[in-house]
mmCIF file with all atom_site columns, C-alpha atoms in Angstrom:
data_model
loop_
_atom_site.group_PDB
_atom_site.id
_atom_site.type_symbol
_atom_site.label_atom_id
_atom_site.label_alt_id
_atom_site.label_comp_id
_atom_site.label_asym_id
_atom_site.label_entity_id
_atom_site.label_seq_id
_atom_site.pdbx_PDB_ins_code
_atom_site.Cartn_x
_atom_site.Cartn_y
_atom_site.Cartn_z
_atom_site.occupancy
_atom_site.B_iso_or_equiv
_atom_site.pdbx_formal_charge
_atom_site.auth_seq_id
_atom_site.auth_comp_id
_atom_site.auth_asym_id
_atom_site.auth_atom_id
_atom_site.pdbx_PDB_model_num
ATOM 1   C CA . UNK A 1 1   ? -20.842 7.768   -0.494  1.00 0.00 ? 615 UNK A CA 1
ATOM 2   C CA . UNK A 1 2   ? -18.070 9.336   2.048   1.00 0.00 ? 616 UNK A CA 1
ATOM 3   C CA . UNK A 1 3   ? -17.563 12.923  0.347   1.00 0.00 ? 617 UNK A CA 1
ATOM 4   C CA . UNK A 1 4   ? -13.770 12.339  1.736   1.00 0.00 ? 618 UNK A CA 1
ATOM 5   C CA . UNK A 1 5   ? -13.202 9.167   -0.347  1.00 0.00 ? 619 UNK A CA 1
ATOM 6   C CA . UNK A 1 6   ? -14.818 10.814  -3.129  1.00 0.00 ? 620 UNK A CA 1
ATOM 7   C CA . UNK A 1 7   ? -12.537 14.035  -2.811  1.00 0.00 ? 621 UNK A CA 1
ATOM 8   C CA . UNK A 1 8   ? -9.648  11.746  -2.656  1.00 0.00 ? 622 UNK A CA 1
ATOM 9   C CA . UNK A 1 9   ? -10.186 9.860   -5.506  1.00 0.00 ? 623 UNK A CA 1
ATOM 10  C CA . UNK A 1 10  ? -10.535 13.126  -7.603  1.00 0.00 ? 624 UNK A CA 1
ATOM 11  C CA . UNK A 1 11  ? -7.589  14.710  -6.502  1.00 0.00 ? 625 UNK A CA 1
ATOM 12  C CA . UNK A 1 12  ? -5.597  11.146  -7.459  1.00 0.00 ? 626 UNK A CA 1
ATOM 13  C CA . UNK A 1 13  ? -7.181  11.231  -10.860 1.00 0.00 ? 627 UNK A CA 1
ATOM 14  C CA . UNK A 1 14  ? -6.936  14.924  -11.176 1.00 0.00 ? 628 UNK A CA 1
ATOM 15  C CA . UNK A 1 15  ? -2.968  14.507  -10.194 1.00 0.00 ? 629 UNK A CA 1
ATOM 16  C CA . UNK A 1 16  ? -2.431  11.388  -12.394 1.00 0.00 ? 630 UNK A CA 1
ATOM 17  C CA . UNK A 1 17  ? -4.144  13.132  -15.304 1.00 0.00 ? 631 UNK A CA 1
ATOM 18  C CA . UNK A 1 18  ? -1.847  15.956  -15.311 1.00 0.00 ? 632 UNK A CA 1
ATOM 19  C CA . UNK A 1 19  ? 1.322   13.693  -15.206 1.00 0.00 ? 633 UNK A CA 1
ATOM 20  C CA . UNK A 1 20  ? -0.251  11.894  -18.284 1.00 0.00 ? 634 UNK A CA 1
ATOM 21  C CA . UNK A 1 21  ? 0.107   14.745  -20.392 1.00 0.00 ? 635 UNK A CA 1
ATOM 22  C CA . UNK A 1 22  ? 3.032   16.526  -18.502 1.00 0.00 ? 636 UNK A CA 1
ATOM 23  C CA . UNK A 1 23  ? 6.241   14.902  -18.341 1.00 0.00 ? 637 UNK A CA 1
ATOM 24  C CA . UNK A 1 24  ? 8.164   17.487  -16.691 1.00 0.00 ? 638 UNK A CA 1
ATOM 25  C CA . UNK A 1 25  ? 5.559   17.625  -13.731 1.00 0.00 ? 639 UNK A CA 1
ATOM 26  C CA . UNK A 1 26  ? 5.496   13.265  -13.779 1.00 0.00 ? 640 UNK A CA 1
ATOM 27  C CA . UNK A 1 27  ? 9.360   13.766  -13.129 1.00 0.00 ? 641 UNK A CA 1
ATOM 28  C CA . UNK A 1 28  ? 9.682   16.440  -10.479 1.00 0.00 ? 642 UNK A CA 1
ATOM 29  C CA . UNK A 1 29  ? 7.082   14.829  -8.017  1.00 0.00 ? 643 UNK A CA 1
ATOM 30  C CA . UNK A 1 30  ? 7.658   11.347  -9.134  1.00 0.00 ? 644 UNK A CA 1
ATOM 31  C CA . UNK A 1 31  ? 9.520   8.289   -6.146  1.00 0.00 ? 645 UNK A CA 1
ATOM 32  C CA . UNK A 1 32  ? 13.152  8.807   -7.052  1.00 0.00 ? 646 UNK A CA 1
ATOM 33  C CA . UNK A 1 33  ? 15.699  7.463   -5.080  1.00 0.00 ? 647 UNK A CA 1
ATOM 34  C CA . UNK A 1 34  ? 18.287  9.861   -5.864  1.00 0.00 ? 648 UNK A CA 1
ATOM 35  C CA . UNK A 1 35  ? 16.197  12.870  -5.756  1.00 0.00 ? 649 UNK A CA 1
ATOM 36  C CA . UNK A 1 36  ? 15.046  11.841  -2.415  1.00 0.00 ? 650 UNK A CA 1
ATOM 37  C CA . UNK A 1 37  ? 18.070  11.535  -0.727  1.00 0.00 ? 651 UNK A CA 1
ATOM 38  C CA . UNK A 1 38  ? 19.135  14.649  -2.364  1.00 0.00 ? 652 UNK A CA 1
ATOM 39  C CA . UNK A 1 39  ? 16.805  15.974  0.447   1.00 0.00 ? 653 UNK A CA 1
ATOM 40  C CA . UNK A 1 40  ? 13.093  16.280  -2.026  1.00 0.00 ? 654 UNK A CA 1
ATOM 41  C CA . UNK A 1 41  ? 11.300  14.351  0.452   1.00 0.00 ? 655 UNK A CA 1
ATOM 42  C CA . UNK A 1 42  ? 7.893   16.061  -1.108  1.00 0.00 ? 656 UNK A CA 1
ATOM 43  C CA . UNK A 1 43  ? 8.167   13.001  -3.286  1.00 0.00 ? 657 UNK A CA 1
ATOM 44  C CA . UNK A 1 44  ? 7.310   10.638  -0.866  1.00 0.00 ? 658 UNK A CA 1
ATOM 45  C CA . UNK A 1 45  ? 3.685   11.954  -0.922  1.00 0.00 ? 659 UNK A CA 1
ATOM 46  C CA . UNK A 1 46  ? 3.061   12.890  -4.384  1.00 0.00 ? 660 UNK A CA 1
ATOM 47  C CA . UNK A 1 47  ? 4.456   9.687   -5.811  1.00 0.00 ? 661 UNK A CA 1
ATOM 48  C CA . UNK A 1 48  ? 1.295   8.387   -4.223  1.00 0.00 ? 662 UNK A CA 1
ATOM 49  C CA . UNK A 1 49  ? -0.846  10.640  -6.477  1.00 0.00 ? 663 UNK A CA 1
ATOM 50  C CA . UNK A 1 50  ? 0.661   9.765   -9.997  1.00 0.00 ? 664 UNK A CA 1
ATOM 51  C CA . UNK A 1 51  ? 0.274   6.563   -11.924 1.00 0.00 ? 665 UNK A CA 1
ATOM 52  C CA . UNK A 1 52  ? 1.624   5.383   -15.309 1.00 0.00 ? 666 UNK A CA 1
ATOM 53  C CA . UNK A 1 53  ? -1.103  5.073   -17.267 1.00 0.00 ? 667 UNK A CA 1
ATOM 54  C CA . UNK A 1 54  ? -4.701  5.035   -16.768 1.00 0.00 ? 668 UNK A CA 1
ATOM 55  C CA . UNK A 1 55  ? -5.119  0.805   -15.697 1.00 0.00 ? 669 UNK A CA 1
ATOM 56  C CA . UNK A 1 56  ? -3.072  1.555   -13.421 1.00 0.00 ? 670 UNK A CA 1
ATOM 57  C CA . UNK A 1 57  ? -5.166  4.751   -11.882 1.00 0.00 ? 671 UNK A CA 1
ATOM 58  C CA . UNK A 1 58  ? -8.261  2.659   -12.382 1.00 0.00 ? 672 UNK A CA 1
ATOM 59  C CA . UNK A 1 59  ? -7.154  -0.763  -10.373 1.00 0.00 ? 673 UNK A CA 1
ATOM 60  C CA . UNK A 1 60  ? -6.066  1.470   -7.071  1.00 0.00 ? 674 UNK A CA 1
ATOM 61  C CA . UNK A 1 61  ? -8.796  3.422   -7.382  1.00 0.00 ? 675 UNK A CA 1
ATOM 62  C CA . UNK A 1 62  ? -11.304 0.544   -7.562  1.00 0.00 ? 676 UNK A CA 1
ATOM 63  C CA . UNK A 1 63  ? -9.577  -1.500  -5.268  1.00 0.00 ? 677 UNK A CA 1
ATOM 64  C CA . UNK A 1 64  ? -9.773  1.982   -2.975  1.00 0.00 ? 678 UNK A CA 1
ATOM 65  C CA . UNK A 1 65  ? -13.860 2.529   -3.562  1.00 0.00 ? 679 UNK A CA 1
ATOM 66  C CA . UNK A 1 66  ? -14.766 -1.717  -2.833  1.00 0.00 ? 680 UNK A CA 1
ATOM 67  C CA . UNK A 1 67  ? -12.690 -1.177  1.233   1.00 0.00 ? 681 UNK A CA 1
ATOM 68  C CA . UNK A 1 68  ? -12.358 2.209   2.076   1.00 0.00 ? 682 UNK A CA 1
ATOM 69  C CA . UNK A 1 69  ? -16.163 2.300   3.214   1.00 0.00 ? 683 UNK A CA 1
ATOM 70  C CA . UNK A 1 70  ? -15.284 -0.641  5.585   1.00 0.00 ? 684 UNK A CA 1
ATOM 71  C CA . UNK A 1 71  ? -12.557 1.055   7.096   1.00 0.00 ? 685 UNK A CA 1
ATOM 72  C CA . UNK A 1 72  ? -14.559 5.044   7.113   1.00 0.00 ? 686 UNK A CA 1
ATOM 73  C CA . UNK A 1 73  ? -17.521 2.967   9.115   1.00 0.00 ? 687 UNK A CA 1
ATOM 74  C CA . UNK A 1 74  ? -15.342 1.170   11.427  1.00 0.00 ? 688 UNK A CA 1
ATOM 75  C CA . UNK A 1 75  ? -12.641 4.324   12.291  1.00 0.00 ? 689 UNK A CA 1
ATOM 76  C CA . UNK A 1 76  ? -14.422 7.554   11.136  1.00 0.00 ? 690 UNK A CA 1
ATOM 77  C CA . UNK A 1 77  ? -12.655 9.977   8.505   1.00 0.00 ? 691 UNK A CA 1
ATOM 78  C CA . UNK A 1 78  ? -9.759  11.574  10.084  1.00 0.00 ? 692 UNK A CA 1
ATOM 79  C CA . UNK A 1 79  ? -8.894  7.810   11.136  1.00 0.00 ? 693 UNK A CA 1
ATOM 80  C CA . UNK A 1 80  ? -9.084  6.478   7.517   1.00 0.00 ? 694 UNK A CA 1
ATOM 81  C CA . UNK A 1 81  ? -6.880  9.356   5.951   1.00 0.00 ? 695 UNK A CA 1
ATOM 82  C CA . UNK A 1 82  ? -3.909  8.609   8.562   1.00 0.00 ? 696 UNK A CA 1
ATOM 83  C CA . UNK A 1 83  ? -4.292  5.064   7.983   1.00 0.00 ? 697 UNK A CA 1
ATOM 84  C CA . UNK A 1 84  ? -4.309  5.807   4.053   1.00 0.00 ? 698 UNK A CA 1
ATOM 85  C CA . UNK A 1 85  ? -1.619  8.555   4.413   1.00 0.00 ? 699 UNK A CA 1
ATOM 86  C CA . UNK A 1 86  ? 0.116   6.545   7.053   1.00 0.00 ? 700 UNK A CA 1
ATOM 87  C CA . UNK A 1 87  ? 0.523   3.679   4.670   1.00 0.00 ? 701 UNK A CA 1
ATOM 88  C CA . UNK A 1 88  ? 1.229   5.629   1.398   1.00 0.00 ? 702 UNK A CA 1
ATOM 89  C CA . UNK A 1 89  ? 4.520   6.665   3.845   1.00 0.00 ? 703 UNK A CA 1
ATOM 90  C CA . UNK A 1 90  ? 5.158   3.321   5.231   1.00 0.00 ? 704 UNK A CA 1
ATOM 91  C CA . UNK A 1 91  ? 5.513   1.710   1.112   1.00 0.00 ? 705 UNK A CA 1
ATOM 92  C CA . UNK A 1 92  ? 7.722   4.187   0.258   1.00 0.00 ? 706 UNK A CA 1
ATOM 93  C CA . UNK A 1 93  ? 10.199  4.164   3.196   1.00 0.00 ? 707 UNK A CA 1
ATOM 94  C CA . UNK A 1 94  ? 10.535  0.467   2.619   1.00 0.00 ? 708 UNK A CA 1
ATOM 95  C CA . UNK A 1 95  ? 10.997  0.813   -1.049  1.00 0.00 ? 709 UNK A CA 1
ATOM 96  C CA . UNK A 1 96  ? 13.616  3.203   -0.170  1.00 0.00 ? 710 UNK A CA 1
ATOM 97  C CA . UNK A 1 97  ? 15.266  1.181   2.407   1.00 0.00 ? 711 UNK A CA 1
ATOM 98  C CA . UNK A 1 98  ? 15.715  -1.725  -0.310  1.00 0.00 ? 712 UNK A CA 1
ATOM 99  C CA . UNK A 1 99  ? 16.838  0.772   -2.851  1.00 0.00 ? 713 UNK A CA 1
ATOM 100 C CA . UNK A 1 100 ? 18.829  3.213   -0.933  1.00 0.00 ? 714 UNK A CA 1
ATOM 101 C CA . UNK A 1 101 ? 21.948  1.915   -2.925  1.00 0.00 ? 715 UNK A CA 1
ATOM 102 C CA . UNK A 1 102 ? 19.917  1.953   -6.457  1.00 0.00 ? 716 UNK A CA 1
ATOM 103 C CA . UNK A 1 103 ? 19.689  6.110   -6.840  1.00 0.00 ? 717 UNK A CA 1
ATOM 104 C CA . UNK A 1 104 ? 18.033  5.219   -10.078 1.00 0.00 ? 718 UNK A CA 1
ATOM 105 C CA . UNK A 1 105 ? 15.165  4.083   -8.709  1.00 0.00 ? 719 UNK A CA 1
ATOM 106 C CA . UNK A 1 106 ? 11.628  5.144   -10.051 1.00 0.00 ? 720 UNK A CA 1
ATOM 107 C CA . UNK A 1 107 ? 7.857   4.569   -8.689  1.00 0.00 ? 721 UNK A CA 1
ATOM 108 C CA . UNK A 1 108 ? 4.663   5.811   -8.892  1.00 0.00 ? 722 UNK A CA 1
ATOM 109 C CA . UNK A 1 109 ? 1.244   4.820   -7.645  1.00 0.00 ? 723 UNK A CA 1
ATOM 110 C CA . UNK A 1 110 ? -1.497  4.442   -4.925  1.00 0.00 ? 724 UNK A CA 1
ATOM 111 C CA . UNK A 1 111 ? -0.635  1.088   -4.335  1.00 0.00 ? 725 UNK A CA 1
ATOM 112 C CA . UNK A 1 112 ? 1.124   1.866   -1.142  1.00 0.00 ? 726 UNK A CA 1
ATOM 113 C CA . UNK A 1 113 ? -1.564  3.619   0.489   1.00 0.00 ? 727 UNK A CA 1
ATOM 114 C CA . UNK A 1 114 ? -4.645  1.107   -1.179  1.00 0.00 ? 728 UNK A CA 1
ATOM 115 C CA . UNK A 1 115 ? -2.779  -1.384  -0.148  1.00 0.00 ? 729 UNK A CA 1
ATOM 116 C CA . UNK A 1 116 ? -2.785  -0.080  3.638   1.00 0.00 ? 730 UNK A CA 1
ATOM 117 C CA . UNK A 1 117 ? -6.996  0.656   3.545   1.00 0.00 ? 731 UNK A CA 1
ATOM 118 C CA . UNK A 1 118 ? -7.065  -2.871  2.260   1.00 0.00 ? 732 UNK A CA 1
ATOM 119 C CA . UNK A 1 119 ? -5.260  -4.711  5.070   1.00 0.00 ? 733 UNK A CA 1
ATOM 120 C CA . UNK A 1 120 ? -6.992  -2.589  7.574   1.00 0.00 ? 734 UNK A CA 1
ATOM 121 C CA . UNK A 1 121 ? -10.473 -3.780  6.493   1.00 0.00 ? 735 UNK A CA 1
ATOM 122 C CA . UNK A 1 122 ? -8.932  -7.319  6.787   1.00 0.00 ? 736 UNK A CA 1
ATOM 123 C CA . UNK A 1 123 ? -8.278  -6.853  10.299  1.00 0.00 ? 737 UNK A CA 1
ATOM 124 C CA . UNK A 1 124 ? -11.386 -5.123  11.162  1.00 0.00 ? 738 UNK A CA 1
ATOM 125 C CA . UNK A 1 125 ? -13.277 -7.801  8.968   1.00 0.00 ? 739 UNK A CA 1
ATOM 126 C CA . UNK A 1 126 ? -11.251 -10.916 8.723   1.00 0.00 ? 740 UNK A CA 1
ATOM 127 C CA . UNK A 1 127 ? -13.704 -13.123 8.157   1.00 0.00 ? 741 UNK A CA 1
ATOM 128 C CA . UNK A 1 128 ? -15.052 -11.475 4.928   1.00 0.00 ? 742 UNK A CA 1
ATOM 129 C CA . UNK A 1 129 ? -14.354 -13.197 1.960   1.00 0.00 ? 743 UNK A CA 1
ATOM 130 C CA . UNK A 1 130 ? -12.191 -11.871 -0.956  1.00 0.00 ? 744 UNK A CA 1
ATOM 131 C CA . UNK A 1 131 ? -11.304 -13.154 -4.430  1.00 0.00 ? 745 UNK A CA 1
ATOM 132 C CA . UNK A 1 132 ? -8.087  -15.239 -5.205  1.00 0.00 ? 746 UNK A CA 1
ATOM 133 C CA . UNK A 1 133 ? -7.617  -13.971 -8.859  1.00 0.00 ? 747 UNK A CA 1
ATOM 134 C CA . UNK A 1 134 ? -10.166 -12.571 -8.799  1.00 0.00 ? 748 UNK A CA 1
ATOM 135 C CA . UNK A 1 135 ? -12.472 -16.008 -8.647  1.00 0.00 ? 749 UNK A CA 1
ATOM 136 C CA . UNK A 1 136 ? -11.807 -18.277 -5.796  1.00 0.00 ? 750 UNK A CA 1
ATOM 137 C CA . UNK A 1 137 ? -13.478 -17.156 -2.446  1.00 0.00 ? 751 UNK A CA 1
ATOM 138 C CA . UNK A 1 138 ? -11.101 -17.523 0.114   1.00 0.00 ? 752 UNK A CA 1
ATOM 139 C CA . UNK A 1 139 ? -11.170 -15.822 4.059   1.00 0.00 ? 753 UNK A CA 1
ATOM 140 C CA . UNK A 1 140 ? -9.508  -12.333 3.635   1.00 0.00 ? 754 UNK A CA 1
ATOM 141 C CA . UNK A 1 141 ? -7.410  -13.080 6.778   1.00 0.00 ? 755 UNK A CA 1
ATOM 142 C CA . UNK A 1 142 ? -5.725  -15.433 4.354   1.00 0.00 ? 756 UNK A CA 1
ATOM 143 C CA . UNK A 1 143 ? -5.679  -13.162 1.816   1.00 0.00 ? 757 UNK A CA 1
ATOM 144 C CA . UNK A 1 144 ? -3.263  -10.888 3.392   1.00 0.00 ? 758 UNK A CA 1
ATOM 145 C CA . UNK A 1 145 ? -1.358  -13.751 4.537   1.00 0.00 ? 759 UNK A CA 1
ATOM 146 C CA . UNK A 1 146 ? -0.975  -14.739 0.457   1.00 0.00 ? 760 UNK A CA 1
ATOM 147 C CA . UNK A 1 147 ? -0.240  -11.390 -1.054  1.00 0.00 ? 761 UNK A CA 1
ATOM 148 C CA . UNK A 1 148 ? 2.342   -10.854 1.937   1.00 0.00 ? 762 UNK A CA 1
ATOM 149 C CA . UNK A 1 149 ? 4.129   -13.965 1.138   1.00 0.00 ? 763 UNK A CA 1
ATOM 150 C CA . UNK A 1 150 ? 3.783   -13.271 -2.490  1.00 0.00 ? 764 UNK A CA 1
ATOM 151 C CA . UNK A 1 151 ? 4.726   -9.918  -2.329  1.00 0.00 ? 765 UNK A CA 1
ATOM 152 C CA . UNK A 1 152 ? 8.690   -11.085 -0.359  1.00 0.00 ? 766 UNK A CA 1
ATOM 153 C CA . UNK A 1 153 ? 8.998   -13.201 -3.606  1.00 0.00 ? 767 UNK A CA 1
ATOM 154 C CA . UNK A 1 154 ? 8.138   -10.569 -5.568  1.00 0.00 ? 768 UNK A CA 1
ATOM 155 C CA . UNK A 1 155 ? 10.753  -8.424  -3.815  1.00 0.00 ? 769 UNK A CA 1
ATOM 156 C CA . UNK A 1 156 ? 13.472  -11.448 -4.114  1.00 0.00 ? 770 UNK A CA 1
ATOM 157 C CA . UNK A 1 157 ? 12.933  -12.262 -7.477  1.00 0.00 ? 771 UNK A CA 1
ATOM 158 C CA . UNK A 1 158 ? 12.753  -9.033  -9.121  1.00 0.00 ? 772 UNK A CA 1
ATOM 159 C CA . UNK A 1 159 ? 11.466  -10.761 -12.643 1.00 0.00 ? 773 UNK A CA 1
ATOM 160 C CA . UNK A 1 160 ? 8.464   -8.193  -12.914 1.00 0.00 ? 774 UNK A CA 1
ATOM 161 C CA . UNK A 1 161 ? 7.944   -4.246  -12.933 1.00 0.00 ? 775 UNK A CA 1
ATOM 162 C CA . UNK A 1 162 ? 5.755   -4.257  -9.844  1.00 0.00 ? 776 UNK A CA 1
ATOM 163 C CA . UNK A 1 163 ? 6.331   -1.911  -6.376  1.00 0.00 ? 777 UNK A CA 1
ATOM 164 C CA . UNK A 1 164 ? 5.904   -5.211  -4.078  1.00 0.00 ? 778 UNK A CA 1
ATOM 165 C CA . UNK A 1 165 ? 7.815   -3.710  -1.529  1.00 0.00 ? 779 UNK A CA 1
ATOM 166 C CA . UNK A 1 166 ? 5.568   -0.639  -1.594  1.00 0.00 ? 780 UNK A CA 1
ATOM 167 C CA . UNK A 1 167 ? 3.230   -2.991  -1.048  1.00 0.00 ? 781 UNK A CA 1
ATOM 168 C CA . UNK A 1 168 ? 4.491   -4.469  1.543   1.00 0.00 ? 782 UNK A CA 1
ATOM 169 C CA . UNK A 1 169 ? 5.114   -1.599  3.296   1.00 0.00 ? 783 UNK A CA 1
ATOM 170 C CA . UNK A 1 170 ? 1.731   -0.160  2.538   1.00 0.00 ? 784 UNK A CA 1
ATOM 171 C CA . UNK A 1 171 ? 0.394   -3.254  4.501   1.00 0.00 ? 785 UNK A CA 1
ATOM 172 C CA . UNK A 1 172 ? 2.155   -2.794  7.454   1.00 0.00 ? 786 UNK A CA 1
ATOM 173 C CA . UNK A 1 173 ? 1.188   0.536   7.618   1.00 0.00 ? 787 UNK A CA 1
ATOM 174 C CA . UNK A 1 174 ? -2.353  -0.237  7.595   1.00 0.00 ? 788 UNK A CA 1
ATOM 175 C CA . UNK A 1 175 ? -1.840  -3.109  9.881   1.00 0.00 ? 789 UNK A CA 1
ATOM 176 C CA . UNK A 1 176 ? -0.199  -1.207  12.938  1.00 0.00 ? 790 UNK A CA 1
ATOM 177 C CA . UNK A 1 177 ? -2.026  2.209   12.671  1.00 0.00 ? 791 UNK A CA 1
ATOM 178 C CA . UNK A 1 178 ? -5.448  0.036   12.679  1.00 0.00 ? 792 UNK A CA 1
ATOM 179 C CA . UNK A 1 179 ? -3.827  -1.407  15.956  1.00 0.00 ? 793 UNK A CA 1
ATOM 180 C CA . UNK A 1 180 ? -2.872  1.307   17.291  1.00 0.00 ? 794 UNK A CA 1
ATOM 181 C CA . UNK A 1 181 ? -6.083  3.347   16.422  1.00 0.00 ? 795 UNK A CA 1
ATOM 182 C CA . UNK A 1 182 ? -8.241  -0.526  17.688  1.00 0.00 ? 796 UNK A CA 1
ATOM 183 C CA . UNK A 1 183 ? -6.076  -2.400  19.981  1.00 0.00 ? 797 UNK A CA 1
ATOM 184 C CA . UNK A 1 184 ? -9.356  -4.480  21.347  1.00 0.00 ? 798 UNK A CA 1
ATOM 185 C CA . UNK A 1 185 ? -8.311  -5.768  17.698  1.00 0.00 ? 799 UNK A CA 1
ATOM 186 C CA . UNK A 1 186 ? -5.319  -7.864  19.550  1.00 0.00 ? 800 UNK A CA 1
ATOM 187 C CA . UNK A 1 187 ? -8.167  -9.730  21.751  1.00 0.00 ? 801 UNK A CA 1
ATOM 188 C CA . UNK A 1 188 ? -11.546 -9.977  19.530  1.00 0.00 ? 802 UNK A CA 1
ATOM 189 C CA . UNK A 1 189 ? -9.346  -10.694 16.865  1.00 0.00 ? 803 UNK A CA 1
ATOM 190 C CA . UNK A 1 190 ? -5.822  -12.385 18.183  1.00 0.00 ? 804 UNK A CA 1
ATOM 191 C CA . UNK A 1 191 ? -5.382  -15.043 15.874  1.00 0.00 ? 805 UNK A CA 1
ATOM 192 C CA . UNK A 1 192 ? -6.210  -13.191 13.197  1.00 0.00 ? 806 UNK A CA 1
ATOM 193 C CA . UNK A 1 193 ? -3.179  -10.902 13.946  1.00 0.00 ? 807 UNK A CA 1
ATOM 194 C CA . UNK A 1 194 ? -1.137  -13.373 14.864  1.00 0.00 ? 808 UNK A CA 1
ATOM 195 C CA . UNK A 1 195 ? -0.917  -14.960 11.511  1.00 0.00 ? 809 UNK A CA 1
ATOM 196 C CA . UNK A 1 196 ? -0.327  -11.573 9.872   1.00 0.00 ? 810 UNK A CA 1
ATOM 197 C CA . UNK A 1 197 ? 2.695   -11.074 11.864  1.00 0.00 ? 811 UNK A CA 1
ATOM 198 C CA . UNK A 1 198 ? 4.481   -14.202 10.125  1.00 0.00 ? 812 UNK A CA 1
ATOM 199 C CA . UNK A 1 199 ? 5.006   -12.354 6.825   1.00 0.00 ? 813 UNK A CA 1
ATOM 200 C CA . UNK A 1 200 ? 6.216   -9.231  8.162   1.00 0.00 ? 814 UNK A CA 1
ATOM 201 C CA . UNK A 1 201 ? 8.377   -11.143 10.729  1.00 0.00 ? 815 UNK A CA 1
ATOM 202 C CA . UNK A 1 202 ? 9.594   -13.044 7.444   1.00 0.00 ? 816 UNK A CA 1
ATOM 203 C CA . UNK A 1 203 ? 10.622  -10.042 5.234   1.00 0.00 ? 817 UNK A CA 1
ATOM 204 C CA . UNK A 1 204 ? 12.392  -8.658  8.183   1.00 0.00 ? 818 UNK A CA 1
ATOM 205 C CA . UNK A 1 205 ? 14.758  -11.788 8.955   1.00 0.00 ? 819 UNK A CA 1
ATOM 206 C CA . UNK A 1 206 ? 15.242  -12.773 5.593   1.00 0.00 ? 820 UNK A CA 1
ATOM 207 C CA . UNK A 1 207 ? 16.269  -8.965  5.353   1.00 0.00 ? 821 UNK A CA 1
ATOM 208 C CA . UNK A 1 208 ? 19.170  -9.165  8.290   1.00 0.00 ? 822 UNK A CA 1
ATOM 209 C CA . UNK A 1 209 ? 20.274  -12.340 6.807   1.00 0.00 ? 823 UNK A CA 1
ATOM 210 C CA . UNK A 1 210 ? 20.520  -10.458 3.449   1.00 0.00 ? 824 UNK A CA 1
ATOM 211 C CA . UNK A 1 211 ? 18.620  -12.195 1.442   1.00 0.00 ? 825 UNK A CA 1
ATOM 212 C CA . UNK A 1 212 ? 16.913  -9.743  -0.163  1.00 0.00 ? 826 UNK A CA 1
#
C-alpha cells in the first residue's frame, strides 16, 4: 500500500482524534464562516482533518483507501495530493460562497477532499462499476452524474445536516485538476466528461438565477 495514503490517513485520524477529546482545539481549526472571513483562512485546511465523531472518520477514510490507489497508479503521488488537497479547497470555497451571509456556519470533514479522489478515479475509470446504496451496480460515470444531481437538492432543500455543497465542490475539484493534470481525458474519454459537465453547469445557473 502507497506509504503516502497511509501517512495521510494517520495524520486525519491522528487530527480527528484529538478534536474528539479537545473541544477547544475542534473549535479553533474547525470551517467557520465567521472566523474565516475574520481573515483565519488556516481553517480551510484543517477543517478537512477533523470529523464529528468516529463514523464519520471511518466512511471518508474508507471511501479514501477503496479509490485513492486508482488515482496514485494513474497520476503518481505528488499528483494525487494536489488533486486531494486541491479538492479539500475547492468544497470549502463553495460552502463558503453559499454561506458567506450565514457567519454561523460550521463544518468539518474529509468529505471535500474524498469526494475529489473519488470523481477523479471516475474519470480515469468511468467504466468501473460502483454501488448505488451500496447494492445496485451501476457505471461510475453515472454515479457521479447521481450524487451531483443529488447533492444540488441536497444544497436546495437543506432538510439534512450534510456538507453537500462541500461535496460538490470537492467534485469539481477533482474533476478539473484530473483534466488539467490528463487532458487526453477530453478525447479517450469525451463523453464521459461531457455528461459530468451537466451537473456542475446546473448548480451554477440555478445559482445566478438564485435559486439556491
Amino acid at each position: 500500500m502507497n506509504i503516502l495514503l497511509i501517512v495521510i490517513i494517520a495524520v486525519t485520524v491522528l487530527i480527528s482524534y484529538k478534536g474528539f477529546n479537545d473541544l477547544s482545539f475542534f473549535r479553533k481549526f474547525e470551517f467557520h464562516v465567521g472566523s474565516i472571513l475574520k481573515g483565519e483562512q488556516i481553517r480551510m485546511i484543517s477543517s478537512g482533518f477533523l470529523h464529528v465523531d468516529m463514523g464519520h472518520l471511518f466512511f471518508n477514510m474508507v471511501t479514501l483507501w477503496f479509490f485513492a490507489p486508482l488515482v496514485l497508479a494513474y497520476l503518481g503521488n505528488w499528483t494525487f495530493v494536489l488533486v486531494y488537497m486541491g479538492s479539500l479547497i475547492f468544497g470549502n470555497l463553495l460552502t463558503l460562497l453559499f454561506n458567506k451571509n450565514n457567519y454561523s456556519y460550521r463544518a468539518v470533514g474529509a468529505s471535500g477532499a474524498v469526494t475529489g479522489v473519488l470523481y477523479s478515479a471516475i474519470l480515469l475509470q468511468p467504466d468501473m462499476m460502483l454501488g448505488l446504496f451500496f447494492v445496485i451496480p451501476i457505471p461510475a460515470y453515472l454515479f457521479g452524474i447521481l450524487y451531483l444531481l443529488y447533492s444540488i437538492y441536497g444544497m436546495k432543500s437543506q432538510n439534512d445536516n450534510i456538507g453537500h455543497s462541500a461535496h460538490f465542490g470537492g467534485a469539481v475539484g477533482g474533476y478539473v485538476i484530473t483534466l488539467i493534470e490528463q487532458p487526453q481525458l477530453l478525447i479517450d474519454h469525451t463523453e464521459m466528461v461531457v455528461l459530468l459537465t451537466i451537473p456542475i453547469i446546473v448548480l451554477f445557473v440555478l445559482q445566478r438565477l438564485g435559486k439556491l
